[in-house]
Every structure is written in C-alpha cells, then in structure tokens.
Short mmCIF file of C-alpha atoms and ligand atoms in Angstrom, two decimals:
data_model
loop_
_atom_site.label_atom_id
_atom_site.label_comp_id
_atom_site.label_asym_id
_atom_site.label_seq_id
_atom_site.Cartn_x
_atom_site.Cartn_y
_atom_site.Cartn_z
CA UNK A 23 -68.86 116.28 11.21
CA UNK A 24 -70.01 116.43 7.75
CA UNK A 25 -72.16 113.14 7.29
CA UNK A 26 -73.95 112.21 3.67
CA UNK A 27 -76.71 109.38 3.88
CA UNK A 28 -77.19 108.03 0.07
CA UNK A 29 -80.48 107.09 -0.14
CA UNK A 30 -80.52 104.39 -3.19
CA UNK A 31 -83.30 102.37 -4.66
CA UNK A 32 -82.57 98.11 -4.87
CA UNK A 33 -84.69 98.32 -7.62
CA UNK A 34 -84.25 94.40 -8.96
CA UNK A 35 -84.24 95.47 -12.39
CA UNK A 36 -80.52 96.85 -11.83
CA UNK A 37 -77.81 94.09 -11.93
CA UNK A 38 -76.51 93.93 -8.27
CA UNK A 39 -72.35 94.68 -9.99
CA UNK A 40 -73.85 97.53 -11.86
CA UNK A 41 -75.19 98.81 -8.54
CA UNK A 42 -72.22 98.37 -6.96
CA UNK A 43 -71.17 100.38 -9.21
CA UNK A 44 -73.17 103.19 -9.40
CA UNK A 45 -72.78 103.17 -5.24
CA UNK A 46 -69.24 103.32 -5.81
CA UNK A 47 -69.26 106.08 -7.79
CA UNK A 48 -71.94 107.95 -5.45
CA UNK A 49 -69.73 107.54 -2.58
CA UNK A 50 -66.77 109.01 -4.66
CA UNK A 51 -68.62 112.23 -4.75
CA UNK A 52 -68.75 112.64 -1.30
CA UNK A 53 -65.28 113.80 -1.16
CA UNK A 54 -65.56 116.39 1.77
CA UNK A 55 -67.76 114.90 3.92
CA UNK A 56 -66.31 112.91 7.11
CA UNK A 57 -68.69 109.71 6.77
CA UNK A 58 -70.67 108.39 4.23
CA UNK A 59 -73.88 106.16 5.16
CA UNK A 60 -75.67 103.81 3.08
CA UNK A 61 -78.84 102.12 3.88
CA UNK A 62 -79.62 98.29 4.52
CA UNK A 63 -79.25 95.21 2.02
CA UNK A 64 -78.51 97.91 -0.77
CA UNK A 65 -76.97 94.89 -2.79
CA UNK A 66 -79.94 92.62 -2.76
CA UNK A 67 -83.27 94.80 -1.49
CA UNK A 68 -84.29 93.94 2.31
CA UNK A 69 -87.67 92.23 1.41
CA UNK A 70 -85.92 90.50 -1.56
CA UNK A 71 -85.65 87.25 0.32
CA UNK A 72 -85.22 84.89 -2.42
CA UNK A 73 -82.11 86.33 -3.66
CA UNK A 74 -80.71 86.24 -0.30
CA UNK A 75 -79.16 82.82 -0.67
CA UNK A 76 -77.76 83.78 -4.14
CA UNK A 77 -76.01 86.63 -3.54
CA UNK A 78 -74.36 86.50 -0.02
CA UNK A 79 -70.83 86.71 0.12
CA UNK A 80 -68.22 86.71 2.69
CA UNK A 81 -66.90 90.06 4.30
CA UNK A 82 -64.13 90.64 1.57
CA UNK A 83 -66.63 89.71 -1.17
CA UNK A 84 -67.42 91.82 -4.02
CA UNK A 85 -69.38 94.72 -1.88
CA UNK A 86 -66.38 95.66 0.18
CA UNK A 87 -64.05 95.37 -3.12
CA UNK A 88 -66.59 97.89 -4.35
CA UNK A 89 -66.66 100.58 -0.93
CA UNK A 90 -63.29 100.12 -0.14
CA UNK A 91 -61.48 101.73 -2.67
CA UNK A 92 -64.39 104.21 -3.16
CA UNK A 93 -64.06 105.36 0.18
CA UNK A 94 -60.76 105.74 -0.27
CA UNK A 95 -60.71 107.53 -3.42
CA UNK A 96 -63.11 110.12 -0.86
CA UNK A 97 -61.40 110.30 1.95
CA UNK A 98 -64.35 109.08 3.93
CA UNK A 99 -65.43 106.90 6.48
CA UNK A 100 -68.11 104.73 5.35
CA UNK A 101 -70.69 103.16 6.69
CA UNK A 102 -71.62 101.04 4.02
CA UNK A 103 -74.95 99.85 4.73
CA UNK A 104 -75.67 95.93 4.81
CA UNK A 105 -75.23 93.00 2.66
CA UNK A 106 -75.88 89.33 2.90
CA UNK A 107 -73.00 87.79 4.66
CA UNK A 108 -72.34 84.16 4.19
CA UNK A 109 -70.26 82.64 6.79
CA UNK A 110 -69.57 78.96 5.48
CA UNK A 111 -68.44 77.17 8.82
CA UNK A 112 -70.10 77.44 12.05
CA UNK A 113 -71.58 74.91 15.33
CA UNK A 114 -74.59 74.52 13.02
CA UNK A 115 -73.21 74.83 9.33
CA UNK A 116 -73.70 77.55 6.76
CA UNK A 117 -75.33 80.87 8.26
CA UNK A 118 -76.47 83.94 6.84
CA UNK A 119 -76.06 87.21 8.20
CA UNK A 120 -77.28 90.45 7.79
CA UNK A 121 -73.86 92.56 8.09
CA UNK A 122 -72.53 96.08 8.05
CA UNK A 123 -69.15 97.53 6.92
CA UNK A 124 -67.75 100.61 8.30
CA UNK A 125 -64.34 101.25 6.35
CA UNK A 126 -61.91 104.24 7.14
CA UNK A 127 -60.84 106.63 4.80
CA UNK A 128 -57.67 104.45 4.21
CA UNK A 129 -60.13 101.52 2.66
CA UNK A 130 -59.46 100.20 5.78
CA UNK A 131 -62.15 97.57 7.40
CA UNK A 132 -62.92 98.35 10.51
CA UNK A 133 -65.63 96.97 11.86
CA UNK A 134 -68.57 94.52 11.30
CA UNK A 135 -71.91 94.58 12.99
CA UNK A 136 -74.41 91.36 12.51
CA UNK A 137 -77.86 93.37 12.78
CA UNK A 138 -79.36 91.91 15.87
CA UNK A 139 -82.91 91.99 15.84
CA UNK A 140 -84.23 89.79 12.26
CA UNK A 141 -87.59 91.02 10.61
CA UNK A 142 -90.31 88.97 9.82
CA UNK A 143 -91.57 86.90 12.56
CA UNK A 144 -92.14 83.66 11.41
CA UNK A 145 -90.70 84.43 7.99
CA UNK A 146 -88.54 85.92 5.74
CA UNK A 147 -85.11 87.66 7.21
CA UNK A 148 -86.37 86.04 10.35
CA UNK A 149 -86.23 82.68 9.46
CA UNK A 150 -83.43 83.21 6.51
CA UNK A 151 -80.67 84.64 8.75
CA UNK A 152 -79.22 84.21 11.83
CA UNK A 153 -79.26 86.90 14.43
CA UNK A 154 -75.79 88.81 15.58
CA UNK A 155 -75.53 89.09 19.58
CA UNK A 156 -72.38 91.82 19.78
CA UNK A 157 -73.25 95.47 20.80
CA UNK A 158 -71.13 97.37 18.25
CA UNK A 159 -69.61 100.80 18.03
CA UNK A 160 -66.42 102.17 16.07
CA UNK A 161 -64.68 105.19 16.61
CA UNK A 162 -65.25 107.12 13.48
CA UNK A 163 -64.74 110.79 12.09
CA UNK A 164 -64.48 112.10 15.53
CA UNK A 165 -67.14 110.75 17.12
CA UNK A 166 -68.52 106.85 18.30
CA UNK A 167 -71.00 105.29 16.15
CA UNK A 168 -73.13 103.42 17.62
CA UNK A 169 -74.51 100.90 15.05
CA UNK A 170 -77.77 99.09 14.65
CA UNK A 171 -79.94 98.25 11.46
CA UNK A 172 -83.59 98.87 10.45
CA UNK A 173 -85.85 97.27 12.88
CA UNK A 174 -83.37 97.42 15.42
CA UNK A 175 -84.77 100.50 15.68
CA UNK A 176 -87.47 99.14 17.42
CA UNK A 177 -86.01 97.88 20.51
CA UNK A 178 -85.03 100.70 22.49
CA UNK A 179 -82.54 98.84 25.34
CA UNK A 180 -79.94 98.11 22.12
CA UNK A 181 -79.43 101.63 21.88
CA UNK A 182 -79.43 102.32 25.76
CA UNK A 183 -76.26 99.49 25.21
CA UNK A 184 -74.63 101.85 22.50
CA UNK A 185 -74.89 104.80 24.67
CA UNK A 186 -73.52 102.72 27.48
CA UNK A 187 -71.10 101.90 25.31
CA UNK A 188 -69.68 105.62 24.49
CA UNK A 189 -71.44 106.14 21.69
CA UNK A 190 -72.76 109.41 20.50
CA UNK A 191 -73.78 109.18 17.12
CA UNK A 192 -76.36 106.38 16.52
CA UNK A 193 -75.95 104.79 12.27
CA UNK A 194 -79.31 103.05 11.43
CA UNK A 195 -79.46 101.55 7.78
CA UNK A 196 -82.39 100.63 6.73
CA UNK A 197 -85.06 99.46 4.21
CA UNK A 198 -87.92 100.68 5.57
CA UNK A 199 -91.42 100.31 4.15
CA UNK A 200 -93.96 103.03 2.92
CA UNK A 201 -96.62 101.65 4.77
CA UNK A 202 -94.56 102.43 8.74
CA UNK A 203 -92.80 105.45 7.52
CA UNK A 204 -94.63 107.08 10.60
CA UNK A 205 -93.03 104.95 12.24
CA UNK A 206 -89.59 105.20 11.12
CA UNK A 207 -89.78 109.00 11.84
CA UNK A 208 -91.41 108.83 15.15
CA UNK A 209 -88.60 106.16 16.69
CA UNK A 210 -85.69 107.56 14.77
CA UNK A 211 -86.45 111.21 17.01
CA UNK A 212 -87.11 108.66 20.35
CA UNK A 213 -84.02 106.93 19.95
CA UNK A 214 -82.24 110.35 19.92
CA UNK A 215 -84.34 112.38 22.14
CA UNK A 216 -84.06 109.00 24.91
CA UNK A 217 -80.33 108.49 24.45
CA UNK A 218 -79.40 111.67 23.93
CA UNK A 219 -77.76 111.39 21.14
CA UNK A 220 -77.63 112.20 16.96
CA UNK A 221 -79.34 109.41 14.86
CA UNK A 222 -78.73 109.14 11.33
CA UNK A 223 -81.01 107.01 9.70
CA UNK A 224 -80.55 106.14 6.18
CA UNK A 225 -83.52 104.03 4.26
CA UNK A 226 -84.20 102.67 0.86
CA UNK A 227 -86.25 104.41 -2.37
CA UNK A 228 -87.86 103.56 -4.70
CA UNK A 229 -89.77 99.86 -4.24
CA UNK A 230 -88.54 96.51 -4.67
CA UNK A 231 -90.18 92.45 -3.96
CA UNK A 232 -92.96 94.34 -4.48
CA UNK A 233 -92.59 96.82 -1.46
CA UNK A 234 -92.54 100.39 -1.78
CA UNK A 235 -89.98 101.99 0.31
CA UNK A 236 -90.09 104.93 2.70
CA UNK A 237 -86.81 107.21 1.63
CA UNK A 238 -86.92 109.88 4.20
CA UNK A 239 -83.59 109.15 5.83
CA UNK A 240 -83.36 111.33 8.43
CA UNK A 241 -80.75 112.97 10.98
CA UNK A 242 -81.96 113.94 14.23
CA UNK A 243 -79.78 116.00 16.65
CA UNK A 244 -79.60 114.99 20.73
CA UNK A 245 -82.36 117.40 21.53
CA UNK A 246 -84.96 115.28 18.73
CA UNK A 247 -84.98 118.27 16.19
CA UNK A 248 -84.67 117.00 12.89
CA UNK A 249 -82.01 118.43 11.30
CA UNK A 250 -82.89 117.16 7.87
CA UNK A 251 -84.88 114.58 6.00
CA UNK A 252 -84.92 113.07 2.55
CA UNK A 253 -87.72 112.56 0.32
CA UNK A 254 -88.92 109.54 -1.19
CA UNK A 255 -86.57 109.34 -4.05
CA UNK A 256 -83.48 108.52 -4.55
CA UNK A 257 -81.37 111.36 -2.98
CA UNK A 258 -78.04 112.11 -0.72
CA UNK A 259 -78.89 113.92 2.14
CA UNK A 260 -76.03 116.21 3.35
CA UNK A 261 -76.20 117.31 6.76
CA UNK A 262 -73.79 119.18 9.38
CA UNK A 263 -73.15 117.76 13.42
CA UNK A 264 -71.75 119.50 15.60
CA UNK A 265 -70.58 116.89 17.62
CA UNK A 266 -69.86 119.03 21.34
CA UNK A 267 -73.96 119.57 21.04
CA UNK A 268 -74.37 115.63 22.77
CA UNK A 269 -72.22 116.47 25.60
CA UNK A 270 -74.22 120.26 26.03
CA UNK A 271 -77.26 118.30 25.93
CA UNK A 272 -76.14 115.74 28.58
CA UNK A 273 -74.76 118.30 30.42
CA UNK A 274 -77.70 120.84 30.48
CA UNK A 275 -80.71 117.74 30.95
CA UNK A 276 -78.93 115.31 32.80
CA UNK A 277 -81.95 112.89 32.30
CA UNK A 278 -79.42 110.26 31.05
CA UNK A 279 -78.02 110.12 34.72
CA UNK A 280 -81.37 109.82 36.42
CA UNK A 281 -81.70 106.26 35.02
CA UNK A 282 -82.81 103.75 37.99
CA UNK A 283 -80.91 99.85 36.93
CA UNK A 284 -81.81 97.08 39.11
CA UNK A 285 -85.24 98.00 39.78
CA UNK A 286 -86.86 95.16 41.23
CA UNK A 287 -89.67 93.15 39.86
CA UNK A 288 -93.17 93.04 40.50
CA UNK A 289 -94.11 90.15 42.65
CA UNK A 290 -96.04 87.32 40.99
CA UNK A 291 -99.65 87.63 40.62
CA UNK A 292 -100.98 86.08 43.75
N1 LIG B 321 -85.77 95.34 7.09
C1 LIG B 321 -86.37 95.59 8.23
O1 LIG B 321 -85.79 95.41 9.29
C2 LIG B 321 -87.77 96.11 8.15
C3 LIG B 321 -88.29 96.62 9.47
C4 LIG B 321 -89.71 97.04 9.38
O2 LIG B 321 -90.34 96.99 8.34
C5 LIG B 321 -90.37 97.55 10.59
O3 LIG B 321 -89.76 97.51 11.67
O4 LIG B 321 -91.52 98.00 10.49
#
C-alpha cells in the first residue's frame, strides 16, 4: 500500500473555501498512491475553538463536496482528516462533533468516525463538542483502518478495540502541538509496537490560535521502526506498507496472543 499523509498548515489567515481548495488540489496529486490521509480539523485549526461554532457543517457539507470528487479525480481512498460536524437534532439539541471522512476512490462515503476522546479538560474541544462512543474501522486499500484522532492517541485500550476489531493499519489525524511533539512520536511507535500494527499519524504545520504545531507525521511499521517522518512544514509524506509484514510480525512475536482479559481486581484497601 502506497499511503501519502498531507501535512497542511490551518493557518487562519487562509479562507477555510480557499483551503479546501488548495487540499483538493493536493489530494489530486496523489494519483498513485492507495490512500490519502489528512490531519485533524484541517478546515478550522484544532485549537481554533471559536470558529468551531461557525464553521461546522453536516457530513455532506462543503468539506466532503471538496474530497469527494478530489479523491475521485485520484483514484484514492481518503482519509480526509476531521471537520466540525454539526448534527442539528439530537436527545439534547444541537451537538458538535469532531468527525472523520474516509471516501473510496469512487467519491464514495464510507465511513464516519466521531473522535472519541475530546481535548481540553475543562475547556475548549472538551466542553465545545460532544464525544463519539463507536469503535470504527473501514476496509480500505487492502487493508483495515483502524481509526482514531489526535489525543486518542493517548488512551491505549481504543486501539487494543481496533485491533480487536481486525484492524491492521491504525489512521491518527491530528493537530498536535510543538510543545508534546515528544510525545506524539513516543505513543505513535507504542501504539504500533503494542498492537502490532502500522500507525500513520498525520499532524498539522505551521501554527494557528496561537499554537505552533508539531508536523512530523509519522508512519511506523508493526515492529515500531519508523518508516518515515515529516518535518515541521508543510509537506506530503509518501511512504510504502507492505501490508503481509503485520501478520509476520504477529506470527513471529505472538505477544498479541499472550494477552490475560478478565484479570481480577485488587481487593479493596482494608
Ligand atoms: N487536538 C488534540 O486532540 C490535541 C491533543 C494534545 O494536544 C495532546 O494530547 O497532547
């Protein structure tokens, strides 16, 4: 599987259509590769809170009119990062969303994931959005991608669920910050070295609300080598799986089957 992370700056100096744009046109040079990933919130900027609420949109709103055709026009299947998803009617009224696309190389939707885990504690994404609850994977370019988003990356039983789930290639969009990038390296290689799996993790540039942004998407094989990593700037990072190289690795380490469920809990302290 050829797989092409476009590592793009929200930079909120760039009209959010003319961005569209220009990620429309980015993803029409891919032509050749098997799946296309963008990172998190490209649209709006993941810190850029206050223009959450102004520019979420449904699922067909303008950012899938935008991929859709473009992956099309490749011949890809595209992960196409997140965007603020607005879903008017619900037990509790309006929600927002956090949402990926993943759309086959027919323009095809075909799947959504709500990201699961919201950032920001007691503000911010956290407070803004509400939080999916579906473990999601898609069959994609030959392989299952398990999907998850930015500081999902932090929470290490999601991805045990993916696995569980078949999946063998693990998609994280993101907008990480500068000031974790150790971070963002360190748990993109645990999340594939613990799952056994490749990760392709595909983060913002540039800087935007004021927060500078890490780049350095990175794709890890199931063995935790890092097959290749981006810079800071904006960049599309081309890299080459070789997809029978999970199953090897299961095969060869079988750590994966060694897992002990039920274990029972420690009794109360007396
Ligand atoms: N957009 C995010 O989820 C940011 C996550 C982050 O900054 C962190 O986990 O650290």
């Amino acid at each position: 599987m050829r797989a092409s992370l476009i590592q793009i700056a929200a930079d909120q100096d760039e009209p959010v259509d003319s961005r569209r744009a220009r990620v429309a046109s980015l993803v029409r040079e891919q032509r050749g590769a098997d799946l296309v990933v963008l990172p998190e919130l490209w649209p709006t900027g993941a810190f850029a809170y206050e223009s959450f609420a102004d520019e979420a949109e449904p699922v067909d709103g303008p950012t899938l009119a935008a991929l859709a055709p473009a992956a099309r026009d490749a011949g890809v299947f595209l992960h196409g990062g997140s965007f603020v998803e607005r879903v008017p009617e619900g037990p509790e009224g309006e929600a927002l969303y956090n949402t990926s696309l993943v759309i086959s190389p027919e323009g095809r939707l075909v799947r959504t994931y709500r990201k699961i885990h919201r950032f920001g504690f007691d503000k911010g994404e956290a407070t803004l959005m509400a939080a999916g609850s579906e473990i999601t994977t898609v069959a994609a370019a030959g392989a299952v991608l398990g999907l998850a988003t930015c500081y999902d990356l932090r929470f290490p039983e999601l991805f045990r669920g993916l696995v569980d789930a078949g999946a063998d290639v693990l998609v994280v969009p993101a907008g990480w910050p500068e000031r974790r990038r150790a971070h963002w390296t360190l748990l993109a290689r645990a999340r594939a070295v613990e799952n056994q799996s490749y990760v392709l993790a595909c983060g913002t540039a540039g800087a935007h609300a004021g927060v500078p942004q890490a780049g350095h998407s990175i794709a890890v094989d199931p063995w935790g080598e890092v097959l290749a990593e981006a810079g800071a700037d904006e960049e599309v990072l081309t890299v080459d799986l070789d997809l029978t190289e999970v199953a090897r690795t299961r095969e060869r380490f079988p750590a994966l089957k060694d897992r002990r469920l039920g274990l029972r809990p420690p009794d109360p302290p007396a």
